[in-house]
PDB file of C-alpha atoms in Angstrom:
ATOM      1  CA  UNK Q   1      -0.066   0.144   0.102  1.00  0.00           C
ATOM      2  CA  UNK Q   2       1.071   3.466  -1.048  1.00  0.00           C
ATOM      3  CA  UNK Q   3       2.100   6.194   1.622  1.00  0.00           C
ATOM      4  CA  UNK Q   4       0.152   9.209   0.835  1.00  0.00           C
ATOM      5  CA  UNK Q   5       0.647  13.387   1.212  1.00  0.00           C
ATOM      6  CA  UNK Q   6      -1.882  16.006   2.057  1.00  0.00           C
ATOM      7  CA  UNK Q   7      -0.298  19.154  -0.246  1.00  0.00           C
ATOM      8  CA  UNK Q   8      -2.658  22.149  -0.125  1.00  0.00           C
ATOM      9  CA  UNK Q   9      -5.521  19.968   1.427  1.00  0.00           C
ATOM     10  CA  UNK Q  10      -5.362  17.057  -1.314  1.00  0.00           C
ATOM     11  CA  UNK Q  11      -4.413  13.931  -0.517  1.00  0.00           C
ATOM     12  CA  UNK Q  12      -1.908  12.163  -3.219  1.00  0.00           C
ATOM     13  CA  UNK Q  13       0.263   8.866  -3.062  1.00  0.00           C
ATOM     14  CA  UNK Q  14       3.625   9.976  -2.103  1.00  0.00           C
ATOM     15  CA  UNK Q  15       5.289   9.033  -5.430  1.00  0.00           C
ATOM     16  CA  UNK Q  16       2.684  11.196  -7.434  1.00  0.00           C
ATOM     17  CA  UNK Q  17       2.660  14.423  -4.704  1.00  0.00           C
ATOM     18  CA  UNK Q  18       4.553  17.543  -6.255  1.00  0.00           C
ATOM     19  CA  UNK Q  19       4.864  21.176  -5.362  1.00  0.00           C
ATOM     20  CA  UNK Q  20       6.118  24.041  -7.764  1.00  0.00           C
ATOM     21  CA  UNK Q  21       9.469  24.200  -8.747  1.00  0.00           C
ATOM     22  CA  UNK Q  22       9.421  27.855  -8.357  1.00  0.00           C
ATOM     23  CA  UNK Q  23       8.020  27.605  -4.769  1.00  0.00           C
ATOM     24  CA  UNK Q  24      10.119  29.314  -2.310  1.00  0.00           C
ATOM     25  CA  UNK Q  25      10.626  26.342   0.054  1.00  0.00           C
ATOM     26  CA  UNK Q  26      12.633  25.253  -3.339  1.00  0.00           C
ATOM     27  CA  UNK Q  27      14.331  28.328  -4.845  1.00  0.00           C
ATOM     28  CA  UNK Q  28      15.288  30.164  -1.476  1.00  0.00           C
ATOM     29  CA  UNK Q  29      14.989  27.437   1.147  1.00  0.00           C
ATOM     30  CA  UNK Q  30      12.447  29.210   2.996  1.00  0.00           C
ATOM     31  CA  UNK Q  31       9.677  27.348   4.477  1.00  0.00           C
ATOM     32  CA  UNK Q  32       8.500  26.675   8.634  1.00  0.00           C
ATOM     33  CA  UNK Q  33       7.521  23.349   9.887  1.00  0.00           C
ATOM     34  CA  UNK Q  34       6.479  21.850  12.467  1.00  0.00           C
ATOM     35  CA  UNK Q  35       7.298  17.795  13.461  1.00  0.00           C
ATOM     36  CA  UNK Q  36       4.373  16.087  15.642  1.00  0.00           C
ATOM     37  CA  UNK Q  37       4.260  12.907  17.312  1.00  0.00           C
ATOM     38  CA  UNK Q  38       1.281  10.464  16.846  1.00  0.00           C
ATOM     39  CA  UNK Q  39       0.653   7.815  19.655  1.00  0.00           C
ATOM     40  CA  UNK Q  40      -2.207   5.806  19.491  1.00  0.00           C
ATOM     41  CA  UNK Q  41      -3.293   7.479  16.011  1.00  0.00           C
ATOM     42  CA  UNK Q  42      -3.469  10.908  18.017  1.00  0.00           C
ATOM     43  CA  UNK Q  43      -1.070  13.569  17.954  1.00  0.00           C
ATOM     44  CA  UNK Q  44       0.594  14.815  20.921  1.00  0.00           C
ATOM     45  CA  UNK Q  45       0.530  18.696  21.847  1.00  0.00           C
ATOM     46  CA  UNK Q  46      -1.112  19.202  18.477  1.00  0.00           C
ATOM     47  CA  UNK Q  47      -2.430  22.746  19.991  1.00  0.00           C
ATOM     48  CA  UNK Q  48       0.888  23.662  21.167  1.00  0.00           C
ATOM     49  CA  UNK Q  49       2.704  22.666  17.836  1.00  0.00           C
ATOM     50  CA  UNK Q  50      -0.023  24.748  15.457  1.00  0.00           C
ATOM     51  CA  UNK Q  51       0.466  27.715  18.048  1.00  0.00           C
ATOM     52  CA  UNK Q  52       4.081  28.131  17.404  1.00  0.00           C
ATOM     53  CA  UNK Q  53       3.744  27.805  13.793  1.00  0.00           C
ATOM     54  CA  UNK Q  54       0.922  30.371  13.939  1.00  0.00           C
ATOM     55  CA  UNK Q  55       3.658  32.449  15.783  1.00  0.00           C
ATOM     56  CA  UNK Q  56       5.883  32.386  12.837  1.00  0.00           C
ATOM     57  CA  UNK Q  57       3.165  32.981  10.454  1.00  0.00           C
ATOM     58  CA  UNK Q  58       2.392  36.084  11.830  1.00  0.00           C
ATOM     59  CA  UNK Q  59       5.936  36.771  12.249  1.00  0.00           C
ATOM     60  CA  UNK Q  60       6.497  36.304   8.235  1.00  0.00           C
ATOM     61  CA  UNK Q  61       3.811  37.825   7.717  1.00  0.00           C
ATOM     62  CA  UNK Q  62       2.238  35.127   5.452  1.00  0.00           C
ATOM     63  CA  UNK Q  63      -1.455  35.062   4.400  1.00  0.00           C
ATOM     64  CA  UNK Q  64      -3.004  32.027   5.792  1.00  0.00           C
ATOM     65  CA  UNK Q  65      -7.162  31.461   6.200  1.00  0.00           C
ATOM     66  CA  UNK Q  66      -8.929  32.092   9.158  1.00  0.00           C
ATOM     67  CA  UNK Q  67      -9.889  28.322   9.680  1.00  0.00           C
ATOM     68  CA  UNK Q  68      -6.498  26.820   9.100  1.00  0.00           C
ATOM     69  CA  UNK Q  69      -5.823  25.359  12.565  1.00  0.00           C
ATOM     70  CA  UNK Q  70      -9.355  23.164  11.983  1.00  0.00           C
ATOM     71  CA  UNK Q  71      -8.344  22.475   8.513  1.00  0.00           C
ATOM     72  CA  UNK Q  72      -4.868  21.415   9.503  1.00  0.00           C
ATOM     73  CA  UNK Q  73      -6.461  19.409  12.241  1.00  0.00           C
ATOM     74  CA  UNK Q  74      -8.842  17.282   9.837  1.00  0.00           C
ATOM     75  CA  UNK Q  75      -5.954  16.718   7.534  1.00  0.00           C
ATOM     76  CA  UNK Q  76      -4.202  15.318  10.300  1.00  0.00           C
ATOM     77  CA  UNK Q  77      -6.642  12.675  11.071  1.00  0.00           C
ATOM     78  CA  UNK Q  78      -7.189  11.947   7.221  1.00  0.00           C
ATOM     79  CA  UNK Q  79      -3.480  11.160   6.815  1.00  0.00           C
ATOM     80  CA  UNK Q  80      -3.288   9.167  10.017  1.00  0.00           C
ATOM     81  CA  UNK Q  81      -6.348   6.842   9.263  1.00  0.00           C
ATOM     82  CA  UNK Q  82      -4.844   6.791   5.364  1.00  0.00           C
ATOM     83  CA  UNK Q  83      -1.419   5.684   6.033  1.00  0.00           C
ATOM     84  CA  UNK Q  84      -2.652   3.625   9.170  1.00  0.00           C
ATOM     85  CA  UNK Q  85      -0.495   4.600  11.347  1.00  0.00           C
ATOM     86  CA  UNK Q  86      -0.666   4.087  15.451  1.00  0.00           C
ATOM     87  CA  UNK Q  87       3.036   5.082  16.172  1.00  0.00           C
ATOM     88  CA  UNK Q  88       4.993   7.960  14.275  1.00  0.00           C
ATOM     89  CA  UNK Q  89       5.976  11.058  13.327  1.00  0.00           C
ATOM     90  CA  UNK Q  90       4.023  13.625  11.321  1.00  0.00           C
ATOM     91  CA  UNK Q  91       5.605  16.696   9.595  1.00  0.00           C
ATOM     92  CA  UNK Q  92       3.637  19.815   9.192  1.00  0.00           C
ATOM     93  CA  UNK Q  93       6.037  22.220   6.169  1.00  0.00           C
ATOM     94  CA  UNK Q  94       4.182  25.528   5.035  1.00  0.00           C
ATOM     95  CA  UNK Q  95       6.248  28.136   2.467  1.00  0.00           C
ATOM     96  CA  UNK Q  96       4.891  31.486   1.622  1.00  0.00           C
ATOM     97  CA  UNK Q  97       4.591  29.431  -2.136  1.00  0.00           C
ATOM     98  CA  UNK Q  98       5.478  30.809  -5.420  1.00  0.00           C
ATOM     99  CA  UNK Q  99       7.533  33.568  -3.984  1.00  0.00           C
ATOM    100  CA  UNK Q 100       9.852  35.705  -6.103  1.00  0.00           C
ATOM    101  CA  UNK Q 101      12.137  38.864  -5.980  1.00  0.00           C
ATOM    102  CA  UNK Q 102      11.868  41.815  -5.172  1.00  0.00           C
ATOM    103  CA  UNK Q 103       8.684  42.322  -3.825  1.00  0.00           C
ATOM    104  CA  UNK Q 104       8.465  39.000  -2.148  1.00  0.00           C
ATOM    105  CA  UNK Q 105       4.862  38.812  -2.053  1.00  0.00           C
ATOM    106  CA  UNK Q 106       2.461  35.635  -2.591  1.00  0.00           C
ATOM    107  CA  UNK Q 107      -0.857  35.239  -3.274  1.00  0.00           C
ATOM    108  CA  UNK Q 108      -1.121  31.617  -1.958  1.00  0.00           C
ATOM    109  CA  UNK Q 109       0.606  29.207   0.401  1.00  0.00           C
ATOM    110  CA  UNK Q 110       1.812  25.774   0.195  1.00  0.00           C
ATOM    111  CA  UNK Q 111       1.505  23.197   2.968  1.00  0.00           C
ATOM    112  CA  UNK Q 112       2.279  19.852   2.897  1.00  0.00           C
ATOM    113  CA  UNK Q 113       1.356  16.897   5.597  1.00  0.00           C
ATOM    114  CA  UNK Q 114       3.069  13.841   5.818  1.00  0.00           C
ATOM    115  CA  UNK Q 115       3.452  11.063   8.299  1.00  0.00           C
ATOM    116  CA  UNK Q 116       5.123   8.225   8.953  1.00  0.00           C
ATOM    117  CA  UNK Q 117       5.660   4.973  11.404  1.00  0.00           C
ATOM    118  CA  UNK Q 118       8.202   5.007  14.026  1.00  0.00           C
ATOM    119  CA  UNK Q 119       9.571   1.479  14.063  1.00  0.00           C
ATOM    120  CA  UNK Q 120      12.190   1.654  16.366  1.00  0.00           C
ATOM    121  CA  UNK Q 121      12.385   3.308  19.961  1.00  0.00           C
ATOM    122  CA  UNK Q 122      15.593   4.079  21.139  1.00  0.00           C
ATOM    123  CA  UNK Q 123      16.231   3.728  24.777  1.00  0.00           C
ATOM    124  CA  UNK Q 124      19.366   6.702  24.690  1.00  0.00           C
ATOM    125  CA  UNK Q 125      21.451   8.343  22.411  1.00  0.00           C
ATOM    126  CA  UNK Q 126      24.876   9.147  21.398  1.00  0.00           C
ATOM    127  CA  UNK Q 127      25.984  12.361  21.349  1.00  0.00           C
ATOM    128  CA  UNK Q 128      29.470  14.452  19.883  1.00  0.00           C
ATOM    129  CA  UNK Q 129      30.175  17.925  20.028  1.00  0.00           C
ATOM    130  CA  UNK Q 130      29.847  19.448  16.575  1.00  0.00           C
ATOM    131  CA  UNK Q 131      33.120  21.429  14.789  1.00  0.00           C
ATOM    132  CA  UNK Q 132      30.404  23.667  13.439  1.00  0.00           C
ATOM    133  CA  UNK Q 133      29.145  26.829  15.557  1.00  0.00           C
ATOM    134  CA  UNK Q 134      26.153  29.051  16.072  1.00  0.00           C
ATOM    135  CA  UNK Q 135      26.525  32.690  15.643  1.00  0.00           C
ATOM    136  CA  UNK Q 136      26.545  34.566  19.419  1.00  0.00           C
ATOM    137  CA  UNK Q 137      23.262  36.626  18.750  1.00  0.00           C
ATOM    138  CA  UNK Q 138      19.973  35.441  18.498  1.00  0.00           C
ATOM    139  CA  UNK Q 139      19.257  35.421  14.602  1.00  0.00           C
ATOM    140  CA  UNK Q 140      15.466  34.732  14.445  1.00  0.00           C
ATOM    141  CA  UNK Q 141      12.799  34.408  17.501  1.00  0.00           C
ATOM    142  CA  UNK Q 142      13.248  31.244  19.711  1.00  0.00           C
ATOM    143  CA  UNK Q 143       9.762  30.287  18.247  1.00  0.00           C
ATOM    144  CA  UNK Q 144      10.462  29.967  14.732  1.00  0.00           C
ATOM    145  CA  UNK Q 145      11.607  26.783  13.109  1.00  0.00           C
ATOM    146  CA  UNK Q 146      12.616  27.173   9.918  1.00  0.00           C
ATOM    147  CA  UNK Q 147      13.794  24.305   7.040  1.00  0.00           C
ATOM    148  CA  UNK Q 148      17.273  26.305   6.114  1.00  0.00           C
ATOM    149  CA  UNK Q 149      18.597  25.482   9.828  1.00  0.00           C
ATOM    150  CA  UNK Q 150      22.173  24.735   8.147  1.00  0.00           C
ATOM    151  CA  UNK Q 151      24.133  24.045  11.499  1.00  0.00           C
ATOM    152  CA  UNK Q 152      21.093  21.777  12.760  1.00  0.00           C
ATOM    153  CA  UNK Q 153      21.745  20.092   9.287  1.00  0.00           C
ATOM    154  CA  UNK Q 154      25.542  20.090   8.863  1.00  0.00           C
ATOM    155  CA  UNK Q 155      26.051  19.042  12.878  1.00  0.00           C
ATOM    156  CA  UNK Q 156      23.887  16.105  12.078  1.00  0.00           C
ATOM    157  CA  UNK Q 157      25.334  14.844   9.393  1.00  0.00           C
ATOM    158  CA  UNK Q 158      28.578  15.173  10.828  1.00  0.00           C
ATOM    159  CA  UNK Q 159      27.624  13.447  13.873  1.00  0.00           C
ATOM    160  CA  UNK Q 160      26.058  10.388  11.859  1.00  0.00           C
ATOM    161  CA  UNK Q 161      29.426   9.942   9.949  1.00  0.00           C
ATOM    162  CA  UNK Q 162      31.630   9.896  13.448  1.00  0.00           C
ATOM    163  CA  UNK Q 163      28.959   6.817  14.336  1.00  0.00           C
ATOM    164  CA  UNK Q 164      26.664   9.405  16.972  1.00  0.00           C
ATOM    165  CA  UNK Q 165      23.452   9.987  16.538  1.00  0.00           C
ATOM    166  CA  UNK Q 166      23.294  13.635  17.006  1.00  0.00           C
ATOM    167  CA  UNK Q 167      25.667  16.388  17.722  1.00  0.00           C
ATOM    168  CA  UNK Q 168      25.786  19.110  20.542  1.00  0.00           C
ATOM    169  CA  UNK Q 169      26.177  22.928  18.826  1.00  0.00           C
ATOM    170  CA  UNK Q 170      28.327  25.583  20.662  1.00  0.00           C
ATOM    171  CA  UNK Q 171      28.102  29.060  19.471  1.00  0.00           C
ATOM    172  CA  UNK Q 172      30.928  30.933  18.412  1.00  0.00           C
ATOM    173  CA  UNK Q 173      31.879  32.226  22.178  1.00  0.00           C
ATOM    174  CA  UNK Q 174      31.505  28.421  23.519  1.00  0.00           C
ATOM    175  CA  UNK Q 175      28.046  28.787  24.870  1.00  0.00           C
ATOM    176  CA  UNK Q 176      25.968  25.798  24.719  1.00  0.00           C
ATOM    177  CA  UNK Q 177      22.924  25.789  23.008  1.00  0.00           C
ATOM    178  CA  UNK Q 178      20.969  22.661  21.734  1.00  0.00           C
ATOM    179  CA  UNK Q 179      21.413  19.415  19.662  1.00  0.00           C
ATOM    180  CA  UNK Q 180      20.828  19.432  16.177  1.00  0.00           C
ATOM    181  CA  UNK Q 181      17.712  18.474  16.113  1.00  0.00           C
ATOM    182  CA  UNK Q 182      16.609  18.419  20.221  1.00  0.00           C
ATOM    183  CA  UNK Q 183      17.173  20.646  23.288  1.00  0.00           C
ATOM    184  CA  UNK Q 184      19.418  19.540  25.886  1.00  0.00           C
ATOM    185  CA  UNK Q 185      19.050  19.177  29.831  1.00  0.00           C
ATOM    186  CA  UNK Q 186      21.486  18.282  32.352  1.00  0.00           C
ATOM    187  CA  UNK Q 187      22.312  17.118  36.118  1.00  0.00           C
ATOM    188  CA  UNK Q 188      25.145  18.989  37.310  1.00  0.00           C
ATOM    189  CA  UNK Q 189      27.735  17.969  40.076  1.00  0.00           C
ATOM    190  CA  UNK Q 190      25.485  19.243  42.629  1.00  0.00           C
ATOM    191  CA  UNK Q 191      22.654  17.245  41.162  1.00  0.00           C
ATOM    192  CA  UNK Q 192      21.023  20.478  39.817  1.00  0.00           C
ATOM    193  CA  UNK Q 193      18.915  20.076  36.699  1.00  0.00           C
ATOM    194  CA  UNK Q 194      19.637  22.702  34.146  1.00  0.00           C
ATOM    195  CA  UNK Q 195      19.302  23.486  30.253  1.00  0.00           C
ATOM    196  CA  UNK Q 196      19.974  26.363  28.166  1.00  0.00           C
ATOM    197  CA  UNK Q 197      17.977  29.468  28.328  1.00  0.00           C
ATOM    198  CA  UNK Q 198      16.098  30.794  25.147  1.00  0.00           C
ATOM    199  CA  UNK Q 199      18.512  33.735  24.931  1.00  0.00           C
ATOM    200  CA  UNK Q 200      21.410  31.401  24.418  1.00  0.00           C
ATOM    201  CA  UNK Q 201      20.441  30.895  20.738  1.00  0.00           C
ATOM    202  CA  UNK Q 202      17.863  28.015  20.655  1.00  0.00           C
ATOM    203  CA  UNK Q 203      14.856  27.073  19.155  1.00  0.00           C
ATOM    204  CA  UNK Q 204      11.767  27.132  21.938  1.00  0.00           C
ATOM    205  CA  UNK Q 205      10.803  23.009  21.631  1.00  0.00           C
ATOM    206  CA  UNK Q 206       6.973  22.243  22.706  1.00  0.00           C
ATOM    207  CA  UNK Q 207       8.744  19.433  24.331  1.00  0.00           C
ATOM    208  CA  UNK Q 208      10.825  21.264  26.388  1.00  0.00           C
ATOM    209  CA  UNK Q 209       8.335  23.929  27.540  1.00  0.00           C
ATOM    210  CA  UNK Q 210       6.293  20.979  28.582  1.00  0.00           C
ATOM    211  CA  UNK Q 211       8.807  19.108  30.505  1.00  0.00           C
ATOM    212  CA  UNK Q 212       9.296  22.666  32.102  1.00  0.00           C
ATOM    213  CA  UNK Q 213       5.704  22.701  32.992  1.00  0.00           C
ATOM    214  CA  UNK Q 214       5.938  19.345  34.361  1.00  0.00           C
ATOM    215  CA  UNK Q 215       9.141  19.641  36.545  1.00  0.00           C
ATOM    216  CA  UNK Q 216       7.223  22.989  37.924  1.00  0.00           C
ATOM    217  CA  UNK Q 217       4.157  21.398  38.575  1.00  0.00           C
ATOM    218  CA  UNK Q 218       6.010  18.932  40.932  1.00  0.00           C
ATOM    219  CA  UNK Q 219       8.011  21.461  42.255  1.00  0.00           C
ATOM    220  CA  UNK Q 220      11.104  20.349  40.950  1.00  0.00           C
ATOM    221  CA  UNK Q 221      13.537  23.398  39.915  1.00  0.00           C
ATOM    222  CA  UNK Q 222      15.350  23.284  36.520  1.00  0.00           C
ATOM    223  CA  UNK Q 223      17.650  26.212  36.404  1.00  0.00           C
ATOM    224  CA  UNK Q 224      17.612  28.120  32.957  1.00  0.00           C
ATOM    225  CA  UNK Q 225      21.340  29.833  31.635  1.00  0.00           C
ATOM    226  CA  UNK Q 226      24.323  30.347  29.960  1.00  0.00           C
ATOM    227  CA  UNK Q 227      26.450  27.690  30.427  1.00  0.00           C
ATOM    228  CA  UNK Q 228      29.563  26.714  29.139  1.00  0.00           C
ATOM    229  CA  UNK Q 229      31.113  23.558  27.110  1.00  0.00           C
ATOM    230  CA  UNK Q 230      33.263  22.362  30.114  1.00  0.00           C
ATOM    231  CA  UNK Q 231      30.346  23.059  32.426  1.00  0.00           C
ATOM    232  CA  UNK Q 232      28.502  20.275  30.122  1.00  0.00           C
ATOM    233  CA  UNK Q 233      31.326  18.105  29.722  1.00  0.00           C
ATOM    234  CA  UNK Q 234      31.840  18.204  33.586  1.00  0.00           C
ATOM    235  CA  UNK Q 235      28.032  17.023  34.683  1.00  0.00           C
ATOM    236  CA  UNK Q 236      26.351  14.055  36.011  1.00  0.00           C
ATOM    237  CA  UNK Q 237      24.038  13.183  33.486  1.00  0.00           C
ATOM    238  CA  UNK Q 238      22.277  14.095  30.022  1.00  0.00           C
ATOM    239  CA  UNK Q 239      19.226  14.172  28.458  1.00  0.00           C
ATOM    240  CA  UNK Q 240      17.769  15.535  25.038  1.00  0.00           C
ATOM    241  CA  UNK Q 241      13.751  16.089  24.715  1.00  0.00           C
ATOM    242  CA  UNK Q 242      11.945  16.128  21.161  1.00  0.00           C
ATOM    243  CA  UNK Q 243       8.463  15.606  20.193  1.00  0.00           C
ATOM    244  CA  UNK Q 244       8.843  12.454  19.097  1.00  0.00           C
ATOM    245  CA  UNK Q 245      11.162  11.273  22.182  1.00  0.00           C
ATOM    246  CA  UNK Q 246      10.213  12.619  24.638  1.00  0.00           C
ATOM    247  CA  UNK Q 247      13.231  13.067  27.327  1.00  0.00           C
ATOM    248  CA  UNK Q 248      15.569  10.872  26.496  1.00  0.00           C
ATOM    249  CA  UNK Q 249      18.992   9.597  28.270  1.00  0.00           C
ATOM    250  CA  UNK Q 250      22.553  10.223  26.587  1.00  0.00           C
ATOM    251  CA  UNK Q 251      24.268   7.498  27.076  1.00  0.00           C
ATOM    252  CA  UNK Q 252      27.837   8.990  25.418  1.00  0.00           C
ATOM    253  CA  UNK Q 253      29.344  12.201  24.766  1.00  0.00           C
ATOM    254  CA  UNK Q 254      32.200  12.654  22.550  1.00  0.00           C
ATOM    255  CA  UNK Q 255      34.315   9.492  24.416  1.00  0.00           C
ATOM    256  CA  UNK Q 256      32.789   9.912  27.810  1.00  0.00           C
ATOM    257  CA  UNK Q 257      29.770   6.904  28.476  1.00  0.00           C
ATOM    258  CA  UNK Q 258      27.379   8.092  31.041  1.00  0.00           C
ATOM    259  CA  UNK Q 259      26.206   5.236  33.928  1.00  0.00           C
ATOM    260  CA  UNK Q 260      22.839   3.791  33.342  1.00  0.00           C
ATOM    261  CA  UNK Q 261      21.248   5.167  35.935  1.00  0.00           C
ATOM    262  CA  UNK Q 262      18.021   7.552  36.230  1.00  0.00           C
ATOM    263  CA  UNK Q 263      17.735   9.923  39.228  1.00  0.00           C
ATOM    264  CA  UNK Q 264      14.092  10.155  41.060  1.00  0.00           C
ATOM    265  CA  UNK Q 265      13.640  13.822  39.715  1.00  0.00           C
ATOM    266  CA  UNK Q 266      14.022  12.924  35.960  1.00  0.00           C
ATOM    267  CA  UNK Q 267      11.987   9.967  36.429  1.00  0.00           C
ATOM    268  CA  UNK Q 268       8.986  11.938  38.203  1.00  0.00           C
ATOM    269  CA  UNK Q 269       9.449  14.886  35.297  1.00  0.00           C
ATOM    270  CA  UNK Q 270       9.064  11.829  33.095  1.00  0.00           C
ATOM    271  CA  UNK Q 271       5.875  10.363  34.924  1.00  0.00           C
ATOM    272  CA  UNK Q 272       4.292  14.210  35.357  1.00  0.00           C
ATOM    273  CA  UNK Q 273       5.308  14.714  31.543  1.00  0.00           C
ATOM    274  CA  UNK Q 274       3.401  11.214  30.535  1.00  0.00           C
ATOM    275  CA  UNK Q 275       0.306  12.492  32.428  1.00  0.00           C
ATOM    276  CA  UNK Q 276       0.349  15.853  30.548  1.00  0.00           C
ATOM    277  CA  UNK Q 277       1.355  14.378  26.972  1.00  0.00           C
ATOM    278  CA  UNK Q 278      -1.681  11.801  27.508  1.00  0.00           C
ATOM    279  CA  UNK Q 279      -4.067  14.891  28.317  1.00  0.00           C
ATOM    280  CA  UNK Q 280      -3.011  16.351  24.801  1.00  0.00           C
ATOM    281  CA  UNK Q 281      -3.909  13.068  23.193  1.00  0.00           C
ATOM    282  CA  UNK Q 282      -7.556  13.407  24.583  1.00  0.00           C
ATOM    283  CA  UNK Q 283      -8.156  17.017  23.595  1.00  0.00           C
ATOM    284  CA  UNK Q 284      -6.661  16.060  20.007  1.00  0.00           C
ATOM    285  CA  UNK Q 285      -9.601  13.306  20.005  1.00  0.00           C
ATOM    286  CA  UNK Q 286     -12.230  16.580  20.779  1.00  0.00           C
TER     287      UNK Q 286
END
């Protein structure tokens, strides 16, 4: 059975689905996107992801229809059913459509919904510190998730070529930012949980935000700030967060191997996060 995509509201078989060769997502590498986690054929934190995309749409002054959210929700349900996905990932990509110089105006956007099953789930992840660096200054707001994110792309490629799963990206001044496609948390030498702050040049991940809320709701403090590479390398344990992986243990950073232990603080945060995730699945069914 062929997989399906939904492009501009139309369901198409993946091998026959195309966008314009002059779409801005292709000609300029400019599009925004969200990655969703599908669990039990429903989408976790659907509203939070779409709301973040709507903020990006507003920031870039892209015109969308008033019922954008309702249409995406309906198309999402159709796509999950058509592709028969129980557990997987879905991606919503939106570009300004056919967008040309010099006025950079577009009459209609291009939306692409794709979904695929997650066949294997990892219990840990291996990271390396990338040789690629991010700038010291914030270029885009922390809620903007764009396709042309070259530090993430090239650091991920570098990690894979060296036998790792993902990479840790530093700024040019050595401040820790994030993983190639994930946010970072760690437990320092004093058993404090830390994560880079939004002004460290990171993406404000939906999962990161939900983990912070989960921790706060059960009285566990997570310290946000700007931290050096030395602090990361001297910590006791590291975790990553992403939509499809939740809060996941890091088993290795460069040559250092971390013990297979889970502190009570992390276990409690994970438990509370899973409650929030389950509640969001119910909201998606409404």
